[in-house]
Amino acid sequence: CCCGKVAVPPEDQDIDDFGPFSQSATLCIFGALVIFIGAFVQVTLGNMCGVPCPKDCPLPAPMFNHNALFHLVQAVGMGLSAKGMDKVCRSLEVQRYNEMLVLGIGKQ
């Protein structure tokens, strides 16, 4: 930690318990789930869309095939996970800051 030098916005200073932490962790888990859905799409549609003549592909192949959909879904999942991890770290910093205030170590 930064020994009481963490700049915590006033709206985040009254956070109690683990509400923001659990919401952020849920967002991380949801992001991981979306990434697995992308992998499922890749594997499931690979036999139909990953062939030289993708006539059975439900996607507009060859311009947008199973691989493009996989990477799009994976990017969304990674974005959700990154946002969730950022919020997890921020909630832990706020919790630590509040604990330091209670102990009289941080600025008031």
mmCIF file of C-alpha atoms in Angstrom:
data_model
loop_
_atom_site.group_PDB
_atom_site.id
_atom_site.type_symbol
_atom_site.label_atom_id
_atom_site.label_comp_id
_atom_site.label_asym_id
_atom_site.label_seq_id
_atom_site.Cartn_x
_atom_site.Cartn_y
_atom_site.Cartn_z
ATOM 1 C CA CYS A 1 0.000 0.000 0.000
ATOM 2 C CA CYS A 2 1.005 3.631 -0.155
ATOM 3 C CA CYS A 3 1.087 4.277 3.625
ATOM 4 C CA GLY A 4 -2.000 6.441 3.697
ATOM 5 C CA LYS A 5 -1.240 8.263 0.460
ATOM 6 C CA VAL A 6 -3.876 6.456 -1.602
ATOM 7 C CA ALA A 7 -6.239 8.929 -3.210
ATOM 8 C CA VAL A 8 -9.696 7.473 -2.662
ATOM 9 C CA PRO A 9 -12.626 9.376 -4.176
ATOM 10 C CA PRO A 10 -15.157 10.566 -1.564
ATOM 11 C CA GLU A 11 -17.936 8.455 -3.083
ATOM 12 C CA ASP A 12 -15.864 5.304 -2.489
ATOM 13 C CA GLN A 13 -14.850 6.063 1.094
ATOM 14 C CA ASP A 14 -18.075 4.845 2.700
ATOM 15 C CA ILE A 15 -18.008 1.382 1.184
ATOM 16 C CA ASP A 16 -18.978 -1.202 3.763
ATOM 17 C CA ASP A 17 -18.384 -4.936 3.893
ATOM 18 C CA PHE A 18 -17.529 -6.695 0.644
ATOM 19 C CA GLY A 19 -20.334 -5.426 -1.612
ATOM 20 C CA PRO A 20 -18.102 -3.883 -4.285
ATOM 21 C CA PHE A 21 -15.601 -6.727 -3.979
ATOM 22 C CA SER A 22 -18.189 -9.446 -4.538
ATOM 23 C CA GLN A 23 -19.773 -7.530 -7.430
ATOM 24 C CA SER A 24 -16.363 -7.101 -9.032
ATOM 25 C CA ALA A 25 -15.447 -10.750 -8.498
ATOM 26 C CA THR A 26 -18.761 -11.738 -10.084
ATOM 27 C CA LEU A 27 -17.898 -9.599 -13.107
ATOM 28 C CA CYS A 28 -14.537 -11.409 -13.384
ATOM 29 C CA ILE A 29 -16.229 -14.791 -13.232
ATOM 30 C CA PHE A 30 -18.794 -13.719 -15.830
ATOM 31 C CA GLY A 31 -15.951 -12.567 -18.104
ATOM 32 C CA ALA A 32 -14.274 -15.968 -17.784
ATOM 33 C CA LEU A 33 -17.584 -17.646 -18.609
ATOM 34 C CA VAL A 34 -17.916 -15.516 -21.754
ATOM 35 C CA ILE A 35 -14.383 -16.563 -22.785
ATOM 36 C CA PHE A 36 -15.364 -20.227 -22.409
ATOM 37 C CA ILE A 37 -18.488 -19.595 -24.489
ATOM 38 C CA GLY A 38 -16.192 -18.239 -27.215
ATOM 39 C CA ALA A 39 -14.111 -21.409 -27.077
ATOM 40 C CA PHE A 40 -17.290 -23.498 -27.283
ATOM 41 C CA VAL A 41 -18.314 -21.559 -30.422
ATOM 42 C CA GLN A 42 -14.876 -22.180 -31.930
ATOM 43 C CA VAL A 43 -15.046 -25.927 -31.340
ATOM 44 C CA THR A 44 -18.727 -26.357 -32.220
ATOM 45 C CA LEU A 45 -18.713 -24.415 -35.482
ATOM 46 C CA GLY A 46 -15.220 -25.465 -36.555
ATOM 47 C CA ASN A 47 -16.412 -28.497 -38.526
ATOM 48 C CA MET A 48 -19.011 -26.476 -40.443
ATOM 49 C CA CYS A 49 -17.154 -23.189 -40.960
ATOM 50 C CA GLY A 50 -13.503 -24.235 -41.014
ATOM 51 C CA VAL A 51 -13.631 -26.008 -44.353
ATOM 52 C CA PRO A 52 -12.651 -24.733 -47.838
ATOM 53 C CA CYS A 53 -16.318 -24.531 -48.913
ATOM 54 C CA PRO A 54 -18.346 -23.482 -45.838
ATOM 55 C CA LYS A 55 -21.835 -23.951 -47.332
ATOM 56 C CA ASP A 56 -23.264 -25.313 -44.030
ATOM 57 C CA CYS A 57 -21.848 -22.503 -41.899
ATOM 58 C CA PRO A 58 -24.568 -20.385 -40.189
ATOM 59 C CA LEU A 59 -22.209 -17.388 -40.263
ATOM 60 C CA PRO A 60 -21.422 -15.247 -43.325
ATOM 61 C CA ALA A 61 -18.257 -17.244 -44.057
ATOM 62 C CA PRO A 62 -15.605 -16.792 -45.394
ATOM 63 C CA MET A 63 -15.677 -13.086 -44.416
ATOM 64 C CA PHE A 64 -16.847 -13.749 -40.841
ATOM 65 C CA ASN A 65 -16.416 -17.343 -39.765
ATOM 66 C CA HIS A 66 -16.231 -19.289 -36.507
ATOM 67 C CA ASN A 67 -12.738 -17.994 -35.814
ATOM 68 C CA ALA A 68 -13.813 -14.352 -36.121
ATOM 69 C CA LEU A 69 -16.789 -14.958 -33.822
ATOM 70 C CA PHE A 70 -14.528 -16.728 -31.320
ATOM 71 C CA HIS A 71 -12.112 -13.791 -31.188
ATOM 72 C CA LEU A 72 -14.954 -11.273 -30.882
ATOM 73 C CA VAL A 73 -16.545 -13.152 -27.975
ATOM 74 C CA GLN A 74 -13.138 -13.689 -26.364
ATOM 75 C CA ALA A 75 -12.345 -9.960 -26.585
ATOM 76 C CA VAL A 76 -15.631 -9.112 -24.857
ATOM 77 C CA GLY A 77 -14.909 -11.667 -22.123
ATOM 78 C CA MET A 78 -11.405 -10.313 -21.590
ATOM 79 C CA GLY A 79 -12.756 -6.778 -21.395
ATOM 80 C CA LEU A 80 -15.250 -7.835 -18.722
ATOM 81 C CA SER A 81 -12.542 -9.665 -16.797
ATOM 82 C CA ALA A 82 -10.182 -6.675 -16.989
ATOM 83 C CA LYS A 83 -12.897 -4.305 -15.756
ATOM 84 C CA GLY A 84 -13.760 -6.718 -12.944
ATOM 85 C CA MET A 85 -10.132 -7.086 -11.866
ATOM 86 C CA ASP A 86 -9.703 -3.313 -11.844
ATOM 87 C CA LYS A 87 -12.763 -2.991 -9.619
ATOM 88 C CA VAL A 88 -11.522 -5.806 -7.342
ATOM 89 C CA CYS A 89 -8.202 -4.019 -6.839
ATOM 90 C CA ARG A 90 -9.900 -0.686 -6.220
ATOM 91 C CA SER A 91 -12.304 -2.156 -3.664
ATOM 92 C CA LEU A 92 -9.398 -3.761 -1.803
ATOM 93 C CA GLU A 93 -7.500 -0.450 -1.825
ATOM 94 C CA VAL A 94 -10.554 1.333 -0.435
ATOM 95 C CA GLN A 95 -10.970 -1.311 2.244
ATOM 96 C CA ARG A 96 -7.300 -0.991 3.234
ATOM 97 C CA TYR A 97 -7.568 2.799 3.234
ATOM 98 C CA ASN A 98 -10.614 2.672 5.510
ATOM 99 C CA GLU A 99 -8.829 0.260 7.862
ATOM 100 C CA MET A 100 -5.868 2.635 8.044
ATOM 101 C CA LEU A 101 -8.205 5.514 8.890
ATOM 102 C CA VAL A 102 -9.731 3.475 11.708
ATOM 103 C CA LEU A 103 -6.255 2.759 13.054
ATOM 104 C CA GLY A 104 -5.324 6.435 12.768
ATOM 105 C CA ILE A 105 -2.538 5.818 10.257
ATOM 106 C CA GLY A 106 -3.971 7.552 7.191
ATOM 107 C CA LYS A 107 -4.998 11.123 6.508
ATOM 108 C CA GLN A 108 -8.436 12.222 7.612
#
